[in-house]
Amino acid sequence: MSARLEPCVSIDFDSSALDEVVTKTKDWALMHGVCMRSRQNFSPDSINFAPFVLVPSTFPKKEFEKAIELQTLVNEMIYRIANNYEFLKTTLAITNTVDPFTAQLFKIYTTVQEEGVSQEECCGGLFRCDYMLDRDAVRQVEINTIASSFAGICTRVTRLHRFVMQELGHGDKLQQLPENNALEALCGGMLKAWEIYNQPQAVILFIVEDITYNICDQRFHEFEIRKQNPNVRVVRRSLTQLGRGGAVLDAERKLIIDGQEVAVVYFRCGYAPDQYPSADGCEWDARLMIERSKAIKCPSISYHLAGTKKVQQVLAEPGFLERIFDNAEKVAKLRDVFTGLYSLDLNEEGDRAAEMAIENPEKYVLKPQREGGGNNVYGKEVAEVLKQLKDNPERASYILMDIIQPPLLRNWMIRPSTQPMLVDTLSELGIFGVIIGNSKEILHNSMGGHMLRTKIHTANEGGVAAGLGALDSPFLVDL
Ligand code: ADP
Ligand code: MG
């Protein structure tokens, strides 16, 4: 049996009271951009409100603060890995032999390394480190180092929940909803990178999908950049457009789009194989061109690779963090949030992990080297897949992880075109981080706000963009 948390306020409404608060809150969401484009009825001219839970989810204050405090250290860890070519090469060596997508990314990384990157050249990281509560302590699920989403919308969700709490007569509890400046922090990071590039006419390039469903989140970033610095222009392009002649690299390695120099490249796409669809590889050509350019990449390909599941697993191996940090306190703090992670390489250690999971599949999650949700294997299927992969080198393209079992919490889930559902939920906390540095030094390192995603407890994954989760915000309590 999973543990339970109590809702932050009573959620027993009669049907007319529920209808009133839900209708009003949906309108609040629509009017403040807590919205997405519909996959079912797509139109570039309309948006739906994004799924949300009616009241903020109870979350232990101590654990929230722990995750917030840890973020600059998480940023530094990724920075150190991303700047360690030998580490990435060794760690991803086997993965690269069995996973063509990671191998292709790695090839670009090697190409630019061998061509020589100047030590002064900066990279930017806009990360989101995701956690779930295991009993009562936060455990790291993964670190997103590319296209970390929802900083824009989640700052509005904090305000949406303040509004709901007031509507429900609980205005006295607002101090338990922590401030959230995720959007300001991430856009501030991009503008800092823009200033470092130091070319007043240069633009910020967003790399986007052909169709963007999470458009409000992306536009919030664009509009926030304008707000913080009215002189900076944002340009949106897909990798396909860039690869089909939409960008050139000049003799000084400046990235030029329609005659405009690019100072900063912000990736909201490019983390999944289907985002490189063309048979002639033009999207890969574009990725290489960007990587070769002197524009500041958020992220560079090295940060992207540092966020792979394989790297996460190797970092959790005994002694590895100690090689990265010569500070026992830092190592202990990071290790404290790790959960069991196991290599599935074709060797004795990998065989032991596979056998352990075949015996007790419900205790583990099987993860391929993919991002973006919907790729992991759960439950009985863990055993089936591992049996199929016995003696198959492809097994090494997966990692195994202990399943985290967060406490359940009852809440109303509100989705477009669906009646409100009273359900048992569980949540995943994301903490954003911003880091800018070159290979010699870190120039900026900060925590960048938070987000909470909540899913029905029976769903394995709760991606909001993928359609399984709902937006939420933490209501902090002393437990
Ligand atoms: P992705 O890169 O696809 O987002 P994640 O590692 O974040 O990969 O996994 C996707 C989702 O699967 C998470 O958001 C979470 O809901 C669930 N999940 C991942 N790892 C675990 C775990 N160890 N225990 C429980 N659920 C997990
Ligand atoms: Mg994830």
Short mmCIF file of C-alpha atoms and ligand atoms in Angstrom, two decimals:
data_model
loop_
_atom_site.label_atom_id
_atom_site.label_comp_id
_atom_site.label_asym_id
_atom_site.label_seq_id
_atom_site.Cartn_x
_atom_site.Cartn_y
_atom_site.Cartn_z
CA MET A 1 0.00 0.00 0.00
CA SER A 2 1.27 3.44 -0.89
CA ALA A 3 1.32 6.19 1.72
CA ARG A 4 -1.15 9.05 1.50
CA LEU A 5 -1.01 12.80 1.85
CA GLU A 6 -3.99 14.90 2.92
CA PRO A 7 -5.38 17.46 0.43
CA CYS A 8 -4.39 21.02 1.35
CA VAL A 9 -8.05 21.99 1.84
CA SER A 10 -11.37 20.12 1.77
CA ILE A 11 -12.24 19.08 -1.79
CA ASP A 12 -15.72 17.72 -1.02
CA PHE A 13 -17.91 20.03 -3.07
CA ASP A 14 -21.56 19.64 -3.99
CA SER A 15 -22.06 19.61 -7.72
CA SER A 16 -23.07 23.24 -8.12
CA ALA A 17 -20.16 24.53 -6.03
CA LEU A 18 -17.77 22.34 -8.03
CA ASP A 19 -19.24 23.52 -11.30
CA GLU A 20 -18.88 27.15 -10.31
CA VAL A 21 -15.24 27.00 -9.23
CA VAL A 22 -14.22 24.76 -12.15
CA THR A 23 -15.91 26.91 -14.79
CA LYS A 24 -14.39 30.07 -13.35
CA THR A 25 -10.91 28.52 -13.11
CA LYS A 26 -11.04 27.21 -16.68
CA ASP A 27 -11.75 30.76 -17.81
CA TRP A 28 -8.91 32.06 -15.64
CA ALA A 29 -6.59 29.51 -17.30
CA LEU A 30 -7.73 30.45 -20.81
CA MET A 31 -7.36 34.15 -20.12
CA HIS A 32 -3.88 33.85 -18.57
CA GLY A 33 -2.32 31.44 -21.05
CA VAL A 34 -2.37 28.20 -19.02
CA CYS A 35 -3.04 26.71 -22.43
CA MET A 36 -1.91 24.39 -25.21
CA ARG A 37 -2.90 23.67 -28.79
CA SER A 38 -5.24 20.71 -29.15
CA ARG A 39 -3.85 17.56 -30.76
CA GLN A 40 -7.35 16.30 -31.57
CA ASN A 41 -8.74 19.52 -33.09
CA PHE A 42 -5.58 21.32 -34.10
CA SER A 43 -5.96 24.84 -35.40
CA PRO A 44 -3.26 27.51 -35.44
CA ASP A 45 -6.00 29.97 -34.48
CA SER A 46 -7.16 28.45 -31.20
CA ILE A 47 -5.93 27.05 -27.91
CA ASN A 48 -7.42 24.93 -25.12
CA PHE A 49 -6.66 25.30 -21.45
CA ALA A 50 -3.96 22.83 -20.35
CA PRO A 51 -4.97 20.01 -17.98
CA PHE A 52 -4.60 21.04 -14.33
CA VAL A 53 -5.56 19.84 -10.86
CA LEU A 54 -8.03 22.03 -9.05
CA VAL A 55 -6.15 22.61 -5.79
CA PRO A 56 -2.38 22.64 -5.27
CA SER A 57 -0.86 19.36 -4.08
CA THR A 58 0.42 19.00 -0.55
CA PHE A 59 4.22 18.69 -0.58
CA PRO A 60 6.70 18.44 2.32
CA LYS A 61 8.39 21.81 2.76
CA LYS A 62 11.69 20.34 3.91
CA GLU A 63 12.03 18.19 0.79
CA PHE A 64 11.01 21.04 -1.52
CA GLU A 65 13.67 23.25 0.03
CA LYS A 66 16.25 20.49 -0.20
CA ALA A 67 15.66 20.16 -3.95
CA ILE A 68 15.77 23.94 -4.42
CA GLU A 69 19.05 24.23 -2.52
CA LEU A 70 20.62 21.35 -4.41
CA GLN A 71 20.04 22.83 -7.85
CA THR A 72 23.24 24.88 -8.22
CA LEU A 73 25.19 21.73 -7.33
CA VAL A 74 23.25 19.73 -9.93
CA ASN A 75 24.10 22.47 -12.47
CA GLU A 76 27.76 22.26 -11.54
CA MET A 77 27.73 18.46 -11.85
CA ILE A 78 26.36 18.65 -15.40
CA TYR A 79 28.83 21.42 -16.26
CA ARG A 80 31.74 19.28 -15.10
CA ILE A 81 30.57 16.23 -17.04
CA ALA A 82 29.84 18.23 -20.18
CA ASN A 83 33.39 19.58 -20.07
CA ASN A 84 34.94 16.16 -19.65
CA TYR A 85 35.38 14.69 -23.13
CA GLU A 86 37.13 11.55 -21.87
CA PHE A 87 34.35 10.80 -19.37
CA LEU A 88 31.61 11.17 -21.98
CA LYS A 89 33.56 9.09 -24.46
CA THR A 90 34.11 6.21 -22.05
CA THR A 91 30.63 6.36 -20.56
CA LEU A 92 28.79 6.40 -23.87
CA ALA A 93 31.14 4.04 -25.72
CA ILE A 94 28.91 0.97 -25.47
CA THR A 95 25.68 2.95 -25.85
CA ASN A 96 27.05 4.40 -29.08
CA THR A 97 27.56 0.96 -30.55
CA VAL A 98 23.91 -0.05 -30.03
CA ASP A 99 21.94 3.19 -30.12
CA PRO A 100 22.22 4.99 -33.48
CA PHE A 101 20.58 8.21 -32.22
CA THR A 102 23.00 8.76 -29.34
CA ALA A 103 25.83 7.73 -31.67
CA GLN A 104 24.83 10.41 -34.16
CA LEU A 105 24.80 13.07 -31.44
CA PHE A 106 28.17 11.83 -30.26
CA LYS A 107 29.60 12.03 -33.77
CA ILE A 108 28.76 15.74 -33.91
CA TYR A 109 30.31 16.20 -30.48
CA THR A 110 33.52 14.44 -31.56
CA THR A 111 33.66 16.39 -34.81
CA VAL A 112 33.59 19.77 -33.07
CA GLN A 113 35.97 18.60 -30.35
CA GLU A 114 38.48 17.50 -32.96
CA GLU A 115 38.10 20.71 -34.91
CA GLY A 116 38.94 22.49 -31.67
CA VAL A 117 36.59 24.62 -29.58
CA SER A 118 38.16 27.74 -28.15
CA GLN A 119 38.36 27.77 -24.34
CA GLU A 120 36.57 31.11 -24.19
CA GLU A 121 33.55 29.77 -26.04
CA CYS A 122 30.50 29.72 -23.78
CA CYS A 123 27.69 27.18 -23.45
CA GLY A 124 24.39 27.65 -21.69
CA GLY A 125 22.42 25.10 -19.70
CA LEU A 126 18.72 25.57 -18.95
CA PHE A 127 18.04 22.43 -16.96
CA ARG A 128 15.12 20.87 -15.13
CA CYS A 129 15.90 18.28 -12.52
CA ASP A 130 12.86 16.06 -11.83
CA TYR A 131 12.11 14.41 -8.50
CA MET A 132 9.46 12.20 -6.96
CA LEU A 133 8.86 11.56 -3.29
CA ASP A 134 9.82 8.08 -2.19
CA ARG A 135 7.96 7.70 1.08
CA ASP A 136 8.91 11.11 2.46
CA ALA A 137 12.20 12.01 0.72
CA VAL A 138 12.81 13.38 -2.78
CA ARG A 139 14.55 11.09 -5.26
CA GLN A 140 15.92 12.20 -8.60
CA VAL A 141 14.01 10.83 -11.61
CA GLU A 142 16.16 12.45 -14.28
CA ILE A 143 17.89 15.66 -15.30
CA ASN A 144 16.64 17.30 -18.49
CA THR A 145 19.43 19.19 -20.21
CA ILE A 146 17.64 20.01 -23.47
CA ALA A 147 14.23 21.57 -24.17
CA SER A 148 13.24 21.66 -20.48
CA SER A 149 9.66 22.82 -20.80
CA PHE A 150 6.90 24.49 -18.78
CA ALA A 151 8.86 27.30 -17.13
CA GLY A 152 6.46 29.72 -18.81
CA ILE A 153 3.15 28.07 -17.99
CA CYS A 154 4.04 26.88 -14.49
CA THR A 155 4.63 30.42 -13.24
CA ARG A 156 0.98 31.05 -14.25
CA VAL A 157 -0.17 27.86 -12.56
CA THR A 158 1.19 29.19 -9.27
CA ARG A 159 -1.03 32.24 -9.79
CA LEU A 160 -3.99 30.09 -10.88
CA HIS A 161 -3.80 28.17 -7.62
CA ARG A 162 -3.58 31.39 -5.61
CA PHE A 163 -6.78 32.46 -7.34
CA VAL A 164 -8.50 29.12 -6.63
CA MET A 165 -7.48 29.18 -2.97
CA GLN A 166 -8.97 32.65 -2.61
CA GLU A 167 -12.15 31.60 -4.39
CA LEU A 168 -12.49 28.68 -1.99
CA GLY A 169 -12.10 30.96 1.02
CA HIS A 170 -8.51 29.99 1.88
CA GLY A 171 -6.75 33.27 1.11
CA ASP A 172 -5.04 32.96 4.50
CA LYS A 173 -2.96 30.00 3.22
CA LEU A 174 -1.29 31.71 0.25
CA GLN A 175 2.09 31.89 1.95
CA GLN A 176 2.24 28.09 1.62
CA LEU A 177 2.37 28.45 -2.18
CA PRO A 178 6.00 29.33 -2.88
CA GLU A 179 6.94 32.11 -5.30
CA ASN A 180 7.92 30.86 -8.73
CA ASN A 181 10.13 32.85 -11.07
CA ALA A 182 10.98 30.06 -13.51
CA LEU A 183 10.21 32.05 -16.64
CA GLU A 184 12.14 35.11 -15.51
CA ALA A 185 15.12 32.95 -14.56
CA LEU A 186 15.37 30.96 -17.80
CA CYS A 187 14.88 34.01 -20.01
CA GLY A 188 17.32 35.94 -17.83
CA GLY A 189 19.80 33.15 -18.55
CA MET A 190 19.31 33.44 -22.28
CA LEU A 191 19.74 37.21 -22.10
CA LYS A 192 22.91 36.83 -20.06
CA ALA A 193 24.26 34.58 -22.81
CA TRP A 194 23.17 37.18 -25.38
CA GLU A 195 25.11 39.86 -23.48
CA ILE A 196 28.20 37.65 -23.32
CA TYR A 197 28.02 37.22 -27.10
CA ASN A 198 28.13 41.01 -27.23
CA GLN A 199 26.68 41.88 -30.62
CA PRO A 200 23.75 44.31 -30.20
CA GLN A 201 22.07 43.42 -33.51
CA ALA A 202 22.21 39.65 -33.03
CA VAL A 203 19.03 37.60 -32.45
CA ILE A 204 18.07 34.65 -30.25
CA LEU A 205 17.09 31.59 -32.31
CA PHE A 206 14.48 29.13 -30.96
CA ILE A 207 14.73 25.69 -32.57
CA VAL A 208 11.15 24.45 -32.70
CA GLU A 209 9.00 21.60 -34.00
CA ASP A 210 7.07 21.80 -37.30
CA ILE A 211 3.88 22.00 -35.24
CA THR A 212 4.21 23.28 -31.67
CA TYR A 213 1.43 22.12 -29.35
CA ASN A 214 3.07 23.66 -26.28
CA ILE A 215 3.01 27.04 -28.00
CA CYS A 216 2.02 29.19 -24.99
CA ASP A 217 4.98 27.98 -22.98
CA GLN A 218 7.35 28.81 -25.84
CA ARG A 219 5.74 32.18 -26.56
CA PHE A 220 5.90 33.13 -22.88
CA HIS A 221 9.68 32.72 -23.20
CA GLU A 222 9.77 34.85 -26.32
CA PHE A 223 7.60 37.61 -24.84
CA GLU A 224 9.53 37.57 -21.56
CA ILE A 225 12.79 38.10 -23.45
CA ARG A 226 11.25 41.17 -25.13
CA LYS A 227 10.02 42.37 -21.76
CA GLN A 228 13.41 42.04 -20.08
CA ASN A 229 15.27 43.56 -23.03
CA PRO A 230 13.14 45.32 -25.66
CA ASN A 231 16.05 45.34 -28.13
CA VAL A 232 16.35 41.57 -28.46
CA ARG A 233 14.53 39.77 -31.23
CA VAL A 234 13.56 36.09 -31.16
CA VAL A 235 13.42 34.07 -34.40
CA ARG A 236 11.79 30.61 -34.60
CA ARG A 237 12.97 27.93 -37.05
CA SER A 238 12.78 24.15 -37.35
CA LEU A 239 15.90 22.05 -37.91
CA THR A 240 14.43 21.10 -41.30
CA GLN A 241 14.16 24.75 -42.36
CA LEU A 242 17.73 25.42 -41.26
CA GLY A 243 19.02 22.28 -42.97
CA ARG A 244 17.30 23.21 -46.24
CA GLY A 245 19.29 26.40 -46.68
CA GLY A 246 17.65 28.50 -43.96
CA ALA A 247 20.97 29.22 -42.27
CA VAL A 248 24.60 29.69 -43.25
CA LEU A 249 27.88 29.75 -41.42
CA ASP A 250 30.18 32.56 -42.52
CA ALA A 251 33.98 32.51 -42.58
CA GLU A 252 34.15 33.71 -38.96
CA ARG A 253 31.75 30.90 -37.88
CA LYS A 254 28.90 33.34 -37.34
CA LEU A 255 25.50 31.67 -37.72
CA ILE A 256 23.41 33.77 -40.10
CA ILE A 257 19.65 33.51 -40.68
CA ASP A 258 18.09 35.75 -43.31
CA GLY A 259 20.99 38.14 -42.97
CA GLN A 260 20.74 38.27 -39.16
CA GLU A 261 23.53 37.07 -36.89
CA VAL A 262 22.48 34.60 -34.18
CA ALA A 263 23.85 35.18 -30.66
CA VAL A 264 22.04 32.39 -28.79
CA VAL A 265 20.41 29.15 -29.94
CA TYR A 266 17.68 27.79 -27.63
CA PHE A 267 16.60 24.21 -28.40
CA ARG A 268 12.96 23.27 -27.83
CA CYS A 269 13.37 20.38 -30.24
CA GLY A 270 16.11 18.04 -31.41
CA TYR A 271 16.07 15.54 -28.52
CA ALA A 272 14.18 12.70 -30.27
CA PRO A 273 14.91 10.70 -33.44
CA ASP A 274 11.60 11.69 -35.09
CA GLN A 275 12.74 15.31 -34.91
CA TYR A 276 15.37 14.45 -37.55
CA PRO A 277 12.94 13.04 -40.16
CA SER A 278 14.53 13.77 -43.55
CA ALA A 279 16.12 10.90 -45.47
CA ASP A 280 18.95 13.15 -46.65
CA GLY A 281 19.87 13.98 -43.04
CA CYS A 282 19.35 17.73 -43.44
CA GLU A 283 18.33 18.14 -39.78
CA TRP A 284 21.62 16.55 -38.72
CA ASP A 285 23.46 18.93 -41.05
CA ALA A 286 21.69 21.82 -39.31
CA ARG A 287 22.60 20.49 -35.85
CA LEU A 288 26.27 20.22 -36.87
CA MET A 289 26.24 23.70 -38.36
CA ILE A 290 24.83 25.16 -35.14
CA GLU A 291 27.36 23.26 -33.07
CA ARG A 292 30.24 24.50 -35.21
CA SER A 293 29.05 28.09 -35.02
CA LYS A 294 30.19 30.55 -32.41
CA ALA A 295 26.59 31.21 -31.28
CA ILE A 296 26.04 30.29 -27.62
CA LYS A 297 24.11 27.03 -27.61
CA CYS A 298 21.46 26.31 -24.93
CA PRO A 299 22.38 23.51 -24.73
CA SER A 300 25.59 22.63 -26.53
CA ILE A 301 25.75 19.02 -27.67
CA SER A 302 28.01 18.24 -24.70
CA TYR A 303 25.29 19.32 -22.23
CA HIS A 304 22.76 17.34 -24.26
CA LEU A 305 24.89 14.18 -23.94
CA ALA A 306 25.53 14.84 -20.25
CA GLY A 307 21.76 14.51 -19.75
CA THR A 308 21.50 10.99 -21.16
CA LYS A 309 20.12 8.21 -18.99
CA LYS A 310 23.37 6.27 -19.34
CA VAL A 311 25.35 9.15 -17.84
CA GLN A 312 22.84 9.35 -14.98
CA GLN A 313 23.33 5.67 -14.26
CA VAL A 314 27.13 5.84 -14.34
CA LEU A 315 27.13 8.87 -12.02
CA ALA A 316 25.33 6.77 -9.42
CA GLU A 317 28.06 4.10 -9.48
CA PRO A 318 30.18 4.00 -6.32
CA GLY A 319 33.14 6.35 -6.55
CA PHE A 320 32.10 8.26 -9.65
CA LEU A 321 30.91 11.47 -8.05
CA GLU A 322 34.14 11.52 -6.07
CA ARG A 323 36.05 11.74 -9.34
CA ILE A 324 34.06 14.78 -10.36
CA PHE A 325 34.02 16.64 -7.05
CA ASP A 326 36.87 16.66 -4.53
CA ASN A 327 34.41 17.74 -1.86
CA ALA A 328 32.82 15.05 0.30
CA GLU A 329 29.95 17.26 1.40
CA LYS A 330 28.90 18.01 -2.19
CA VAL A 331 29.12 14.31 -3.07
CA ALA A 332 26.98 13.33 -0.09
CA LYS A 333 24.29 15.89 -0.89
CA LEU A 334 24.00 14.74 -4.49
CA ARG A 335 24.09 11.05 -3.65
CA ASP A 336 21.37 11.55 -1.06
CA VAL A 337 18.75 12.12 -3.82
CA PHE A 338 19.88 9.28 -6.11
CA THR A 339 17.91 6.07 -6.22
CA GLY A 340 19.08 2.62 -7.33
CA LEU A 341 20.39 2.70 -10.91
CA TYR A 342 21.85 -0.31 -12.71
CA SER A 343 23.86 -0.88 -15.86
CA LEU A 344 22.53 -3.48 -18.30
CA ASP A 345 25.77 -3.82 -20.26
CA LEU A 346 26.45 -7.36 -21.48
CA ASN A 347 28.68 -8.42 -18.61
CA GLU A 348 28.30 -10.08 -15.21
CA GLU A 349 27.09 -6.96 -13.50
CA GLY A 350 24.48 -6.35 -16.22
CA ASP A 351 23.37 -10.01 -16.07
CA ARG A 352 22.86 -9.71 -12.31
CA ALA A 353 20.74 -6.57 -12.72
CA ALA A 354 18.67 -8.21 -15.48
CA GLU A 355 18.04 -11.33 -13.36
CA MET A 356 17.04 -9.20 -10.38
CA ALA A 357 14.50 -7.34 -12.54
CA ILE A 358 13.16 -10.50 -14.20
CA GLU A 359 12.43 -11.89 -10.73
CA ASN A 360 10.73 -8.71 -9.45
CA PRO A 361 9.77 -6.63 -12.49
CA GLU A 362 7.30 -4.43 -10.58
CA LYS A 363 10.16 -2.97 -8.57
CA TYR A 364 11.93 -1.45 -11.57
CA VAL A 365 11.64 0.85 -14.57
CA LEU A 366 13.51 -0.01 -17.76
CA LYS A 367 14.70 3.07 -19.66
CA PRO A 368 16.12 3.41 -23.17
CA GLN A 369 18.29 6.43 -24.12
CA ARG A 370 15.32 8.57 -25.05
CA GLU A 371 13.74 11.81 -23.91
CA GLY A 372 10.28 13.28 -24.04
CA GLY A 373 8.14 10.68 -22.29
CA GLY A 374 6.41 7.47 -23.31
CA ASN A 375 9.57 5.43 -23.92
CA ASN A 376 10.03 3.57 -20.63
CA VAL A 377 8.99 0.00 -19.80
CA TYR A 378 7.11 -0.88 -16.59
CA GLY A 379 5.69 -3.85 -14.68
CA LYS A 380 5.64 -7.33 -16.19
CA GLU A 381 6.90 -5.97 -19.48
CA VAL A 382 10.24 -5.24 -17.82
CA ALA A 383 10.78 -8.99 -17.45
CA GLU A 384 9.56 -9.74 -20.97
CA VAL A 385 11.83 -7.19 -22.62
CA LEU A 386 14.84 -8.27 -20.57
CA LYS A 387 14.27 -11.92 -21.44
CA GLN A 388 14.08 -11.02 -25.12
CA LEU A 389 17.30 -9.05 -24.82
CA LYS A 390 19.25 -11.86 -23.18
CA ASP A 391 22.70 -12.08 -24.80
CA ASN A 392 21.70 -9.26 -27.17
CA PRO A 393 24.16 -6.35 -27.19
CA GLU A 394 21.19 -3.96 -27.51
CA ARG A 395 20.48 -4.54 -23.84
CA ALA A 396 23.25 -2.03 -23.14
CA SER A 397 21.17 0.74 -24.68
CA TYR A 398 18.87 0.53 -21.64
CA ILE A 399 19.36 1.31 -17.98
CA LEU A 400 17.42 -0.10 -15.04
CA MET A 401 16.11 2.02 -12.18
CA ASP A 402 14.35 1.33 -8.87
CA ILE A 403 10.72 2.33 -9.07
CA ILE A 404 9.87 5.33 -6.90
CA GLN A 405 6.53 5.14 -5.09
CA PRO A 406 5.24 8.56 -4.17
CA PRO A 407 2.41 9.02 -1.69
CA LEU A 408 -1.09 9.28 -3.16
CA LEU A 409 -3.22 12.37 -2.91
CA ARG A 410 -6.86 12.87 -3.85
CA ASN A 411 -7.60 15.77 -6.20
CA TRP A 412 -9.92 16.95 -8.97
CA MET A 413 -8.36 16.61 -12.39
CA ILE A 414 -9.66 19.11 -14.94
CA ARG A 415 -9.17 18.42 -18.67
CA PRO A 416 -10.69 20.03 -21.76
CA SER A 417 -13.94 18.43 -23.00
CA THR A 418 -14.09 16.07 -19.99
CA GLN A 419 -16.03 16.15 -16.72
CA PRO A 420 -13.93 16.89 -13.61
CA MET A 421 -12.57 13.62 -12.21
CA LEU A 422 -11.96 12.97 -8.52
CA VAL A 423 -8.91 10.73 -8.58
CA ASP A 424 -5.91 9.46 -6.63
CA THR A 425 -2.86 11.25 -7.98
CA LEU A 426 0.90 11.36 -7.59
CA SER A 427 3.29 14.16 -8.41
CA GLU A 428 6.69 14.91 -9.88
CA LEU A 429 8.55 18.06 -8.87
CA GLY A 430 10.84 19.80 -11.35
CA ILE A 431 13.47 22.35 -10.32
CA PHE A 432 14.91 24.56 -13.04
CA GLY A 433 18.55 25.56 -13.14
CA VAL A 434 20.60 27.98 -15.22
CA ILE A 435 24.33 27.69 -15.87
CA ILE A 436 26.60 29.53 -18.27
CA GLY A 437 30.27 28.78 -18.61
CA ASN A 438 33.21 28.10 -20.86
CA SER A 439 35.67 25.24 -20.45
CA LYS A 440 37.77 27.27 -18.01
CA GLU A 441 35.15 28.64 -15.65
CA ILE A 442 31.51 28.97 -14.63
CA LEU A 443 30.24 32.50 -15.31
CA HIS A 444 26.73 32.10 -13.94
CA ASN A 445 25.04 29.40 -11.83
CA SER A 446 21.56 29.74 -10.34
CA MET A 447 18.40 27.93 -9.30
CA GLY A 448 15.55 28.89 -11.59
CA GLY A 449 12.15 28.17 -10.06
CA HIS A 450 10.00 25.05 -10.02
CA MET A 451 7.12 23.16 -11.55
CA LEU A 452 4.86 20.36 -10.38
CA ARG A 453 3.19 17.78 -12.64
CA THR A 454 0.56 15.43 -11.34
CA LYS A 455 -0.87 12.28 -12.86
CA ILE A 456 -3.56 9.74 -12.07
CA HIS A 457 -1.80 7.15 -9.94
CA THR A 458 -2.47 4.29 -12.39
CA ALA A 459 -0.68 6.06 -15.30
CA ASN A 460 2.96 5.07 -15.63
CA GLU A 461 3.98 8.43 -17.02
CA GLY A 462 2.54 11.87 -16.51
CA GLY A 463 3.84 14.04 -19.33
CA VAL A 464 1.52 17.03 -19.72
CA ALA A 465 2.61 17.66 -23.30
CA ALA A 466 2.18 13.92 -23.99
CA GLY A 467 -1.39 14.16 -22.63
CA LEU A 468 -1.18 12.05 -19.46
CA GLY A 469 -0.51 14.54 -16.70
CA ALA A 470 -1.86 17.76 -15.30
CA LEU A 471 -0.21 21.00 -14.21
CA ASP A 472 0.04 21.61 -10.52
CA SER A 473 1.88 23.61 -7.89
CA PRO A 474 3.19 22.61 -4.48
CA PHE A 475 1.40 23.55 -1.27
CA LEU A 476 4.14 23.35 1.34
CA VAL A 477 3.53 21.71 4.71
CA ASP A 478 5.66 20.62 7.66
CA LEU A 479 5.17 16.88 7.97
P1 ADP B 1 11.76 11.09 -20.13
O1 ADP B 1 13.06 11.54 -20.61
O2 ADP B 1 10.99 10.30 -21.12
O3 ADP B 1 10.95 12.20 -19.51
P2 ADP B 1 11.91 10.03 -17.43
O4 ADP B 1 13.06 9.36 -16.83
O5 ADP B 1 11.59 11.38 -16.91
O6 ADP B 1 12.10 10.04 -19.01
O7 ADP B 1 10.65 9.10 -17.25
C1 ADP B 1 9.37 9.48 -17.72
C2 ADP B 1 8.34 9.36 -16.61
O8 ADP B 1 8.33 8.03 -16.10
C3 ADP B 1 8.59 10.22 -15.41
O9 ADP B 1 8.09 11.52 -15.61
C4 ADP B 1 7.89 9.47 -14.31
O10 ADP B 1 6.49 9.74 -14.34
C5 ADP B 1 8.10 8.02 -14.71
N1 ADP B 1 9.30 7.48 -14.04
C6 ADP B 1 10.56 7.56 -14.49
N2 ADP B 1 11.44 6.97 -13.63
C7 ADP B 1 10.69 6.52 -12.61
C8 ADP B 1 10.99 5.82 -11.40
N3 ADP B 1 12.25 5.46 -11.09
N4 ADP B 1 9.97 5.51 -10.57
C9 ADP B 1 8.69 5.85 -10.89
N5 ADP B 1 8.35 6.49 -12.00
C10 ADP B 1 9.32 6.83 -12.86
MG MG B 2 11.18 13.18 -17.78
#
